[in-house]
CSV table of C-alpha atoms in Angstrom, one decimal:
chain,number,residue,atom,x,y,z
A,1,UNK,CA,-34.9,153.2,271.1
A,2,UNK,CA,-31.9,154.9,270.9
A,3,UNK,CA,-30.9,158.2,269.5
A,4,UNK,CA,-29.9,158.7,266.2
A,5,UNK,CA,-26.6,160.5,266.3
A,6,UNK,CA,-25.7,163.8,264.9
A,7,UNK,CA,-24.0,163.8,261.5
A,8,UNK,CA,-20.7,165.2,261.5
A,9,UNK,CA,-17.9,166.1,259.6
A,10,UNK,CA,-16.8,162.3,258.6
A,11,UNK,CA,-20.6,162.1,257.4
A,12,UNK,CA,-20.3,164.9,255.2
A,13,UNK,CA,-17.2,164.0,253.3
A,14,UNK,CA,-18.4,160.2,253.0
A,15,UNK,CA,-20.9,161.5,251.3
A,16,UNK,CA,-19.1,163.9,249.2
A,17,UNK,CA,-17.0,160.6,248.1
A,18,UNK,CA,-20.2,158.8,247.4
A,19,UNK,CA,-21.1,161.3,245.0
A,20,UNK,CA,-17.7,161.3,243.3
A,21,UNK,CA,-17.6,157.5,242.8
A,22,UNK,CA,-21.0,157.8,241.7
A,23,UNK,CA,-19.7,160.1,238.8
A,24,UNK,CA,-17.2,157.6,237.6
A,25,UNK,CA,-20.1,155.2,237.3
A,26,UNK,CA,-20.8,153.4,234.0
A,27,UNK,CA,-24.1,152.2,233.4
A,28,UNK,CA,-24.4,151.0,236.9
A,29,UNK,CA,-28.0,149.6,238.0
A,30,UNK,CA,-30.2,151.6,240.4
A,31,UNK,CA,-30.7,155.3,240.7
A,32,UNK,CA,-26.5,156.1,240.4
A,33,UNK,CA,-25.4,159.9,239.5
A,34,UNK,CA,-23.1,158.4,237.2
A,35,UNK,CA,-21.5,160.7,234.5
A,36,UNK,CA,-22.1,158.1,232.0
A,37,UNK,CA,-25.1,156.4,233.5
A,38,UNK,CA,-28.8,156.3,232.2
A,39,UNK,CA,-30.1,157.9,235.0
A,40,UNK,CA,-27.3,160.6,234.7
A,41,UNK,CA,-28.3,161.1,230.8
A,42,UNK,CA,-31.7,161.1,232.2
A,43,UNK,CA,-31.6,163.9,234.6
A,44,UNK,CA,-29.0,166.1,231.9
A,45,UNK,CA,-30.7,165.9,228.6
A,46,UNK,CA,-31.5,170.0,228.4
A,47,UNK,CA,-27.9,170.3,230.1
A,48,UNK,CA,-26.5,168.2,227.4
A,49,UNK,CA,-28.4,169.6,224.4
A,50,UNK,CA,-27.1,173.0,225.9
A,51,UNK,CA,-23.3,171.4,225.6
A,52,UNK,CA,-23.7,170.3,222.5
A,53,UNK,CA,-25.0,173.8,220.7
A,54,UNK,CA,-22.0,175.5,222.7
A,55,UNK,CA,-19.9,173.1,221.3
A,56,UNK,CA,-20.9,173.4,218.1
A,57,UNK,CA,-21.0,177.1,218.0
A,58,UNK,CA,-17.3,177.3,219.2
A,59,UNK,CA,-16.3,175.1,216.0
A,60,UNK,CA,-18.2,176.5,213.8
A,61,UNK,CA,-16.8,179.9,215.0
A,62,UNK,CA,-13.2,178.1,214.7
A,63,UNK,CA,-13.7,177.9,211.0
A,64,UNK,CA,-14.8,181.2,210.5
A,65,UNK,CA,-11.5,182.5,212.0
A,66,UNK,CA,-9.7,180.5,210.1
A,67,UNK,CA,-11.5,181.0,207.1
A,68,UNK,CA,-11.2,185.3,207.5
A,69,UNK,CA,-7.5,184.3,208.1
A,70,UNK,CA,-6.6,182.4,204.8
A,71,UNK,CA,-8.8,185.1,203.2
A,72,UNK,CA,-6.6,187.7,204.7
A,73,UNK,CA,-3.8,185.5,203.3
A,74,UNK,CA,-4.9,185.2,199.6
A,75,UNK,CA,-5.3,189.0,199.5
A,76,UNK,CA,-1.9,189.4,200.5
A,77,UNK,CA,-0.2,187.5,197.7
A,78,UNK,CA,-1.9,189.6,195.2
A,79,UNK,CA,-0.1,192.1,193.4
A,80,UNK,CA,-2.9,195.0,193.9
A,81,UNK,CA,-4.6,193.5,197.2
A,82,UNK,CA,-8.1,194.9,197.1
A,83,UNK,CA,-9.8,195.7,201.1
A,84,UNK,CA,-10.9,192.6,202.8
A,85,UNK,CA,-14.2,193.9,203.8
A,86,UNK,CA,-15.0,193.5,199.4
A,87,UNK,CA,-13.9,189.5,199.6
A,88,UNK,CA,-16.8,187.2,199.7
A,89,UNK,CA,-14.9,184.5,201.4
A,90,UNK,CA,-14.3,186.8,204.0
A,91,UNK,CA,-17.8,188.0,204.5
A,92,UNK,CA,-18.4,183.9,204.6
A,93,UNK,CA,-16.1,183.9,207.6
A,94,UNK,CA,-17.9,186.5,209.4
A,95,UNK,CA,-21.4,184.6,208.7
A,96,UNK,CA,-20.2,181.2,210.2
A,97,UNK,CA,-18.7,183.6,212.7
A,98,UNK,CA,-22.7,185.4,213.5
A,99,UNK,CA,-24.4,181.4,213.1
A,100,UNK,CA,-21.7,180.2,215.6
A,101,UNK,CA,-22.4,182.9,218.1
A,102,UNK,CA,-26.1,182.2,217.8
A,103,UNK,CA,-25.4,179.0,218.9
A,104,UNK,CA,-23.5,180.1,221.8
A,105,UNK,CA,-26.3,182.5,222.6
A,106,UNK,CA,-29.1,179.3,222.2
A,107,UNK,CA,-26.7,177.3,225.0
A,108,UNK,CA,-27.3,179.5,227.2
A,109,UNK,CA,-30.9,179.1,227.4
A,110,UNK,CA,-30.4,175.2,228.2
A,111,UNK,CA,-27.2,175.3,230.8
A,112,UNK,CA,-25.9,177.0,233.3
A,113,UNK,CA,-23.7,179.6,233.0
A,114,UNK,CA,-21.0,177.6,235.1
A,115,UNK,CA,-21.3,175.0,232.3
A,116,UNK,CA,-21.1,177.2,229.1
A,117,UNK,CA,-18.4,179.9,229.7
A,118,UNK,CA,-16.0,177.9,230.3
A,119,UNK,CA,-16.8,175.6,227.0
A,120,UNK,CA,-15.1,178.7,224.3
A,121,UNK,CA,-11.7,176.7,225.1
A,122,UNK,CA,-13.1,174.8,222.3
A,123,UNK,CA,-12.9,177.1,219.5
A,124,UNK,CA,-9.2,177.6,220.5
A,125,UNK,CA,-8.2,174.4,220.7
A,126,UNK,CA,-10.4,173.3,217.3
A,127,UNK,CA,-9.2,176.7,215.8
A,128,UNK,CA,-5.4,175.3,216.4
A,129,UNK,CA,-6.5,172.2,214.9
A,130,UNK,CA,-8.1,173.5,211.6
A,131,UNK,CA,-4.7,175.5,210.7
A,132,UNK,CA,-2.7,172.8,211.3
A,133,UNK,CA,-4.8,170.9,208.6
A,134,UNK,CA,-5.8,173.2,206.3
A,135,UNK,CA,-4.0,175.9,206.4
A,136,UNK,CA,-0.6,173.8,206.6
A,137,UNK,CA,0.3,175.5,210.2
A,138,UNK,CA,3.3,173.5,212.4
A,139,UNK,CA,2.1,171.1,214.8
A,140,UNK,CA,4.2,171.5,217.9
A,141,UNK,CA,4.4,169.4,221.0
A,142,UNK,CA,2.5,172.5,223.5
A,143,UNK,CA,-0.3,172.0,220.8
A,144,UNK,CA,-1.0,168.3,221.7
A,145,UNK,CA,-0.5,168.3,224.9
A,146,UNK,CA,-2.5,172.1,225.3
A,147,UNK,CA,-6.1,170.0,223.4
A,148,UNK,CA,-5.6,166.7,225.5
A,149,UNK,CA,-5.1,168.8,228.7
A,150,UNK,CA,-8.4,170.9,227.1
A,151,UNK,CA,-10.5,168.1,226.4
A,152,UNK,CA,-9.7,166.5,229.8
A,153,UNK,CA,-11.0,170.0,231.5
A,154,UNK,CA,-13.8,170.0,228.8
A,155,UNK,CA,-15.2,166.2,230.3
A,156,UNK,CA,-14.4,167.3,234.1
A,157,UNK,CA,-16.2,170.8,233.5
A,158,UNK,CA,-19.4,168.7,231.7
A,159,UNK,CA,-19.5,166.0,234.3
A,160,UNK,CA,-19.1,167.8,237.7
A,161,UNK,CA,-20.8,171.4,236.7
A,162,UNK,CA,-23.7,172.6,239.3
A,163,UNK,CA,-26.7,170.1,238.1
A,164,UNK,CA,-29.4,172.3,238.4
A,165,UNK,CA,-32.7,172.9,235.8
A,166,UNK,CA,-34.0,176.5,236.0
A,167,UNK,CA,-36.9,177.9,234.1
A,168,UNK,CA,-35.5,181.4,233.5
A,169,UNK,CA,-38.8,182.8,233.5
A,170,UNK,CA,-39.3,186.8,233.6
A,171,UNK,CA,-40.3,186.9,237.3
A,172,UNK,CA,-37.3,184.9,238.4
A,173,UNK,CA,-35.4,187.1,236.2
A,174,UNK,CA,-37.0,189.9,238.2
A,175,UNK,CA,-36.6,188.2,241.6
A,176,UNK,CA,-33.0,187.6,241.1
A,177,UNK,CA,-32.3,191.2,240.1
A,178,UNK,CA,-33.6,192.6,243.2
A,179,UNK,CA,-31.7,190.3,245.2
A,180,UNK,CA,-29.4,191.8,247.5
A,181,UNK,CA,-26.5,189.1,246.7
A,182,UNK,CA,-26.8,190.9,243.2
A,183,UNK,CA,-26.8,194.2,244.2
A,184,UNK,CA,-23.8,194.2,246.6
A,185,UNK,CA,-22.1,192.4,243.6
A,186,UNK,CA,-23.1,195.4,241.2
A,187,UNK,CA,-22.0,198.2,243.4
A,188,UNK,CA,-18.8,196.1,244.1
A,189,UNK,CA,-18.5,195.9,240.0
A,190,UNK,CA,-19.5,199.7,239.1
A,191,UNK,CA,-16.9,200.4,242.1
A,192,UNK,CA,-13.9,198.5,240.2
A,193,UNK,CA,-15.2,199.2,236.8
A,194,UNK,CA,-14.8,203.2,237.5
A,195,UNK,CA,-11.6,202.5,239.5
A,196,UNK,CA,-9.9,200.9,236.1
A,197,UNK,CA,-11.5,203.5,233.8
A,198,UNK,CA,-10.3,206.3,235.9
A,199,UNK,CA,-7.1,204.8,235.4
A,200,UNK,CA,-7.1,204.0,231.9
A,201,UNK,CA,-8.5,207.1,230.4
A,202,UNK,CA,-7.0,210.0,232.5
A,203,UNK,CA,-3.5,208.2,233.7
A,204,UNK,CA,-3.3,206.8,230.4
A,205,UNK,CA,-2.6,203.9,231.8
A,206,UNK,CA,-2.9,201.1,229.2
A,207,UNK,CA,-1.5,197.7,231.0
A,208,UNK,CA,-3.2,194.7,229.3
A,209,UNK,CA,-4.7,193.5,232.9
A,210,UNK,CA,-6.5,196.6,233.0
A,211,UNK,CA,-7.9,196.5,229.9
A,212,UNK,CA,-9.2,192.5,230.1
A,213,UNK,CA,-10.0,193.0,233.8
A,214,UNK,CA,-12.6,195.6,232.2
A,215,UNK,CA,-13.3,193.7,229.3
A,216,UNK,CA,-14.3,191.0,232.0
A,217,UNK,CA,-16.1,193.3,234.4
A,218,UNK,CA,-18.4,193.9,231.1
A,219,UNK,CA,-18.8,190.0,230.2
A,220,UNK,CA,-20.3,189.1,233.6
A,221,UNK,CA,-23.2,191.7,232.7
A,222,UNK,CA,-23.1,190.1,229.3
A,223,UNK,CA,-23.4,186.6,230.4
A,224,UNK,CA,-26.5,187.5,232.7
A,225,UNK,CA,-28.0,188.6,230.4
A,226,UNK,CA,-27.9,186.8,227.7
A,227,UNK,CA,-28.9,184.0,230.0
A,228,UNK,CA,-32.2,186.0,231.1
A,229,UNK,CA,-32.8,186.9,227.3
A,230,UNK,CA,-31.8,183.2,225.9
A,231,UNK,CA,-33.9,181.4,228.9
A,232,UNK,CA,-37.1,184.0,228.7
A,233,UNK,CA,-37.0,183.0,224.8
A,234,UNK,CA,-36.9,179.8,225.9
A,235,UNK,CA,-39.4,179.8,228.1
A,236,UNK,CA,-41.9,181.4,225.4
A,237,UNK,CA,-41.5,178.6,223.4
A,238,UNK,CA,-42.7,176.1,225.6
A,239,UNK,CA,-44.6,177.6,228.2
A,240,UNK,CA,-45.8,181.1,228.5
A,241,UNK,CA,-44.9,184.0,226.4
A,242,UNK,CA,-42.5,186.0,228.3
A,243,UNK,CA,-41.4,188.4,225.9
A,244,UNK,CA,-44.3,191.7,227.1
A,245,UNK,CA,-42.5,191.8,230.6
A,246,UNK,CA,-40.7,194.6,230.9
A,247,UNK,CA,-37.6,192.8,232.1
A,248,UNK,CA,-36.9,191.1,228.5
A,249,UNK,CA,-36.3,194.6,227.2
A,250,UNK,CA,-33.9,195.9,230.3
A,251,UNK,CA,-31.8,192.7,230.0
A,252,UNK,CA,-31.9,193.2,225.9
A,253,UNK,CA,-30.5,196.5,226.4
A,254,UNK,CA,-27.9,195.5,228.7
A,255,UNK,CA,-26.8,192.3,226.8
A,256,UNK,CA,-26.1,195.0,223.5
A,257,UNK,CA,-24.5,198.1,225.4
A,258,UNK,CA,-22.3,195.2,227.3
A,259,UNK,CA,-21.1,193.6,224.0
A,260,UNK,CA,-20.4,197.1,222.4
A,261,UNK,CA,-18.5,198.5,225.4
A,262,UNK,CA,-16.2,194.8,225.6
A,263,UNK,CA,-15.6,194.5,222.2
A,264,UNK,CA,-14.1,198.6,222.2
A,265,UNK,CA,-11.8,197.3,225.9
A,266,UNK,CA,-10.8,194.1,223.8
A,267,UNK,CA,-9.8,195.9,220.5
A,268,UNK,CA,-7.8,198.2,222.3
A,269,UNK,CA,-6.2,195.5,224.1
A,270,UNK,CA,-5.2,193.3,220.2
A,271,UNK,CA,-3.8,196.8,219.1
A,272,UNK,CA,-1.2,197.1,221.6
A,273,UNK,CA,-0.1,193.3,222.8
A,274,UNK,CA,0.3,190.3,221.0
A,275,UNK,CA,-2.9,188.1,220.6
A,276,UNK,CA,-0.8,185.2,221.5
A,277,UNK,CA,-1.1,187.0,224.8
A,278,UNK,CA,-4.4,188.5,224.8
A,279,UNK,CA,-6.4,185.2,223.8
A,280,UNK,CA,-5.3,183.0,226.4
A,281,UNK,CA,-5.7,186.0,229.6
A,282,UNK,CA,-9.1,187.3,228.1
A,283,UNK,CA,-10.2,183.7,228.0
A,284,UNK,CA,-9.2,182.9,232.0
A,285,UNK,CA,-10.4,186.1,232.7
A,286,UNK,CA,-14.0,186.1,231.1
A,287,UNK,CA,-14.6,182.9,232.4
A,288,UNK,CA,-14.1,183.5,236.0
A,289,UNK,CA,-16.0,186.6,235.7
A,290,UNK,CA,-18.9,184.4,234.1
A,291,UNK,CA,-18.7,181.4,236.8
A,292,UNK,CA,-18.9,184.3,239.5
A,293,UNK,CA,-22.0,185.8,237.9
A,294,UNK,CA,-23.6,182.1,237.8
A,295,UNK,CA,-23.0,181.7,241.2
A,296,UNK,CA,-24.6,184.9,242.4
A,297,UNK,CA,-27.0,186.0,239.8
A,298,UNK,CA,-28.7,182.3,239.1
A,299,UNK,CA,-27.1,180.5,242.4
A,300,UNK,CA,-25.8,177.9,240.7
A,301,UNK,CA,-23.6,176.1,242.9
A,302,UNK,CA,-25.9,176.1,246.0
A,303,UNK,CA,-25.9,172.8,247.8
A,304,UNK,CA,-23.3,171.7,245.3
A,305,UNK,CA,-20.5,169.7,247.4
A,306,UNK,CA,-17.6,171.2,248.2
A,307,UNK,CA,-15.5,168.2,246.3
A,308,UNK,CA,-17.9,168.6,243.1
A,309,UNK,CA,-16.8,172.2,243.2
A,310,UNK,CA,-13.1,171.3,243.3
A,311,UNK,CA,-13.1,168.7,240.7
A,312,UNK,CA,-15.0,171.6,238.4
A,313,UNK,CA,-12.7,174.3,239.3
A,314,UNK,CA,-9.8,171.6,238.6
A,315,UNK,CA,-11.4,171.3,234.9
A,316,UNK,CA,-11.0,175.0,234.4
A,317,UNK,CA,-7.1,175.2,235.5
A,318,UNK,CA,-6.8,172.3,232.8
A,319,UNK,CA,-8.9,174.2,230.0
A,320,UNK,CA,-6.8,177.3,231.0
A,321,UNK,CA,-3.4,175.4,230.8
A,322,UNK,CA,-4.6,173.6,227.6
A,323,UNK,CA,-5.8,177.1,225.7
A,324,UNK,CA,-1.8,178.8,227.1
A,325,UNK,CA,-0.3,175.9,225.9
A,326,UNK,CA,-2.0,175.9,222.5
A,327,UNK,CA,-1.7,179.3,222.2
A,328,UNK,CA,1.8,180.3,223.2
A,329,UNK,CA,4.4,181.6,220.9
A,330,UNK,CA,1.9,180.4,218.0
A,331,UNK,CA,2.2,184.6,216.1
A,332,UNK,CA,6.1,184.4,216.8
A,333,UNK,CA,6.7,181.4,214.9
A,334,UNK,CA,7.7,182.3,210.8
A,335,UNK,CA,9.1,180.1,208.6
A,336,UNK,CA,12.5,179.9,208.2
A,337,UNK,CA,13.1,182.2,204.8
A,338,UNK,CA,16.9,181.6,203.5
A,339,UNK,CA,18.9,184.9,202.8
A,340,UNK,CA,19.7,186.2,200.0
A,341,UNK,CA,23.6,185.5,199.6
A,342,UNK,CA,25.8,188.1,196.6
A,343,UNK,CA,29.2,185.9,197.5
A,344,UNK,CA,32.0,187.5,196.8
A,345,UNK,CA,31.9,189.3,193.3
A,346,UNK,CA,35.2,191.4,192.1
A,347,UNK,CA,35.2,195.1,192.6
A,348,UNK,CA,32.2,195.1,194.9
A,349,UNK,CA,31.5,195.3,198.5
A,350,UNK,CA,30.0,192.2,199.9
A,351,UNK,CA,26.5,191.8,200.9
A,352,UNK,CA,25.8,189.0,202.3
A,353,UNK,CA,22.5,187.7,204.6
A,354,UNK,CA,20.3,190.4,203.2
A,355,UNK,CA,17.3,189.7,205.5
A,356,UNK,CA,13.5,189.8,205.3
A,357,UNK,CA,11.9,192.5,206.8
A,358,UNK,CA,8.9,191.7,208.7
A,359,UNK,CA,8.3,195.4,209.3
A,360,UNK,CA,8.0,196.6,205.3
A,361,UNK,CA,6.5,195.7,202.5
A,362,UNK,CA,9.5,195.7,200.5
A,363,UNK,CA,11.5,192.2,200.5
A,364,UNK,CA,14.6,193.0,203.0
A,365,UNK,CA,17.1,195.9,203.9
A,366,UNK,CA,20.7,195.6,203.4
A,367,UNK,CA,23.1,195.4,206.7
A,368,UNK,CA,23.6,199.0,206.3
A,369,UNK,CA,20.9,200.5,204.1
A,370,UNK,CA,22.1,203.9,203.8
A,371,UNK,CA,25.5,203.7,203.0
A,372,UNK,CA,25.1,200.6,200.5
A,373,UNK,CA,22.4,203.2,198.5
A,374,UNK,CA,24.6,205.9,198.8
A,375,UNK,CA,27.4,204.3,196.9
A,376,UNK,CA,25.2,202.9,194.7
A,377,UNK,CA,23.9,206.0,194.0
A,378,UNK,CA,27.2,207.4,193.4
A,379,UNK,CA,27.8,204.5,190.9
A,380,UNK,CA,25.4,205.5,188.8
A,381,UNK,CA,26.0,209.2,188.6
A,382,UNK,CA,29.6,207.9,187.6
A,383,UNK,CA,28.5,206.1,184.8
């Protein structure tokens, strides 16, 4: 008989192509890893029912921003604008806004990590969408070609993700926390994390990469464990009641102070720069630091082949470019107001292109405010 040969490199990446051609396969016969296949569907129900609460969380989260925002709007046109926090269409907002995040939170416990960070380009790109309808927004070129760019990363980040079914169960949770891959990340984390805080609070130094790469440090702990918390619940439901380990409770705690601590970075962060800027970097940023907690906390992407993993890393430069596009420019853009134009009126000094001020609450400010109100001033004392 003779030998069976070694399998080399050529082996590999034939194989590697198999499984990509396989994932452009559409209903064909046999087992087939197709992304539209039955026996894909088959193997990816939880994955998908995951996907789908994700998704539907980041809409509905979508409309809740956009329904605080034409709150916000309505109160400024009235003539004694009352607090926001007192407008029930606000409060409304920030309801859709707690169901939406609950569904985020339930995704978590039925996909990967790798598969459900990256999905909150959604409630950008729908977010962009809703104004333009409702809340009469422009609809520029960058915006259409930011969602189909989006929703092509969206369909590469669903069908080449790590395809992997865990039962987050406590003592997993409790084996993967001791790991040593976890606790070389965590003192590599604390490390950087006091590195950037030492800058920011005695330095002062208050760079937007700072604060995001902080806010990010912060989401990775928040994405682990809300995974552990999510999947234990999970787990309770349909197998054994994991919520008396002790481990529910640390990852509880965690998942809280991790969520207080970001939102503080990520506040500070929308007070001094433009969201147009913020929204897009906080978004790349959170979701690599979430894919690199996948990988080492849960593992993820072992075994995965290495031209799966590029295809799904390609999806996430095309979400990224989609939610920059979509976002960019977007507060800088105002409607064009017309001036206000005196003409030329007998015995006065002209005033002409009197100006909205975006900076007061009164109307505009004449080209030269002071000396147009002193001499007006002197006018009247005249008369």
């Amino acid at each position: 008989m003779a030998a069976l040969a070694p399998a080399g490199p050529w082996d590999a990446a034939s194989a590697a192509l198999d499984e990509l051609s396989l994932n452009f396969t559409y209903g064909a016969p046999g087992p087939g890893n197709g992304s539209l296949s039955g026996a894909w569907y088959g193997r990816n129900q939880i994955h998908l029912f995951g996907v789908l609460l994700a998704i539907l969380g980041n809409l509905v989260i979508s409309i809740s921003l956009n329904i605080q925002k034409y709150s916000h709007l309505q109160l400024a046109q009235q003539e004694h604008p009352r607090p926001y926090f007192k407008s029930v269409l606000w409060w409304g907002g920030v309801l859709l806004m707690a169901v939406g995040e609950m569904g985020n939170f339930a995704a978590y416990g039925f996909a990967p990590i790798t598969l459900i960070a990256p999905l909150g380009c959604v409630s950008v790109t729908g977010s962009a969408i809703i104004s333009v309808t409702f809340l009469k927004d422009n609809l520029r070129a960058s915006d259409l070609l930011g969602m189909t760019l989006a929703f092509a990363g969206t369909y590469l980040l669903v069908s080449f993700a790590p395809n992997i079914t865990q039962a987050i169960s406590a003592r997993t949770v409790q084996y993967y926390f001791v790991g040593w891959q976890f606790l070389i990340y965590m003192i590599l984390e604390i490390l950087i994390f006091c590195i950037l805080l030492y800058f920011y609070k005695r330095k002062g130094v208050k760079h937007m990469v700072i604060l995001l790469t902080l806010v990010a440090l912060l989401a990775s702990l928040t994405v682990i464990s809300v995974k552990a918390v999510s999947g234990m619940i999970t787990f309770s439901m349909t197998d054994k009641m994991q919520l008396t380990y002790p481990i529910f409770y640390i990852m509880f705690v965690i998942m809280i102070a991790s969520c207080v601590f970001q939102v503080k970075f990520l506040n500070q962060a929308t007070k001094l720069y433009n969201m147009t800027t913020v929204v897009p970097v906080n978004h790349i940023f959170f979701t690599i630091s979430a894919i690199i907690a996948g990988i080492i906390f849960y593992q993820e992407f072992l075994g995965a082949a290495f031209l799966t993993v590029f295809i799904y890393l390609f999806g996430c430069f095309l979400s990224f470019l989609g939610v920059f596009l979509v976002t960019r420019n977007r507060e800088k853009e105002h409607l064009q107001q017309s001036y206000i134009d005196f003409g030329n009126i007998p015995g006065k000094q002209m005033l002409d292109k009197i100006q909205p001020d975006s900076n007061s609450l009164s109307y505009g400010t004449l080209p030269d405010g002071s000396d147009a109100t002193k001499s007006q001033s002197g006018e009247k004392k005249e008369v």
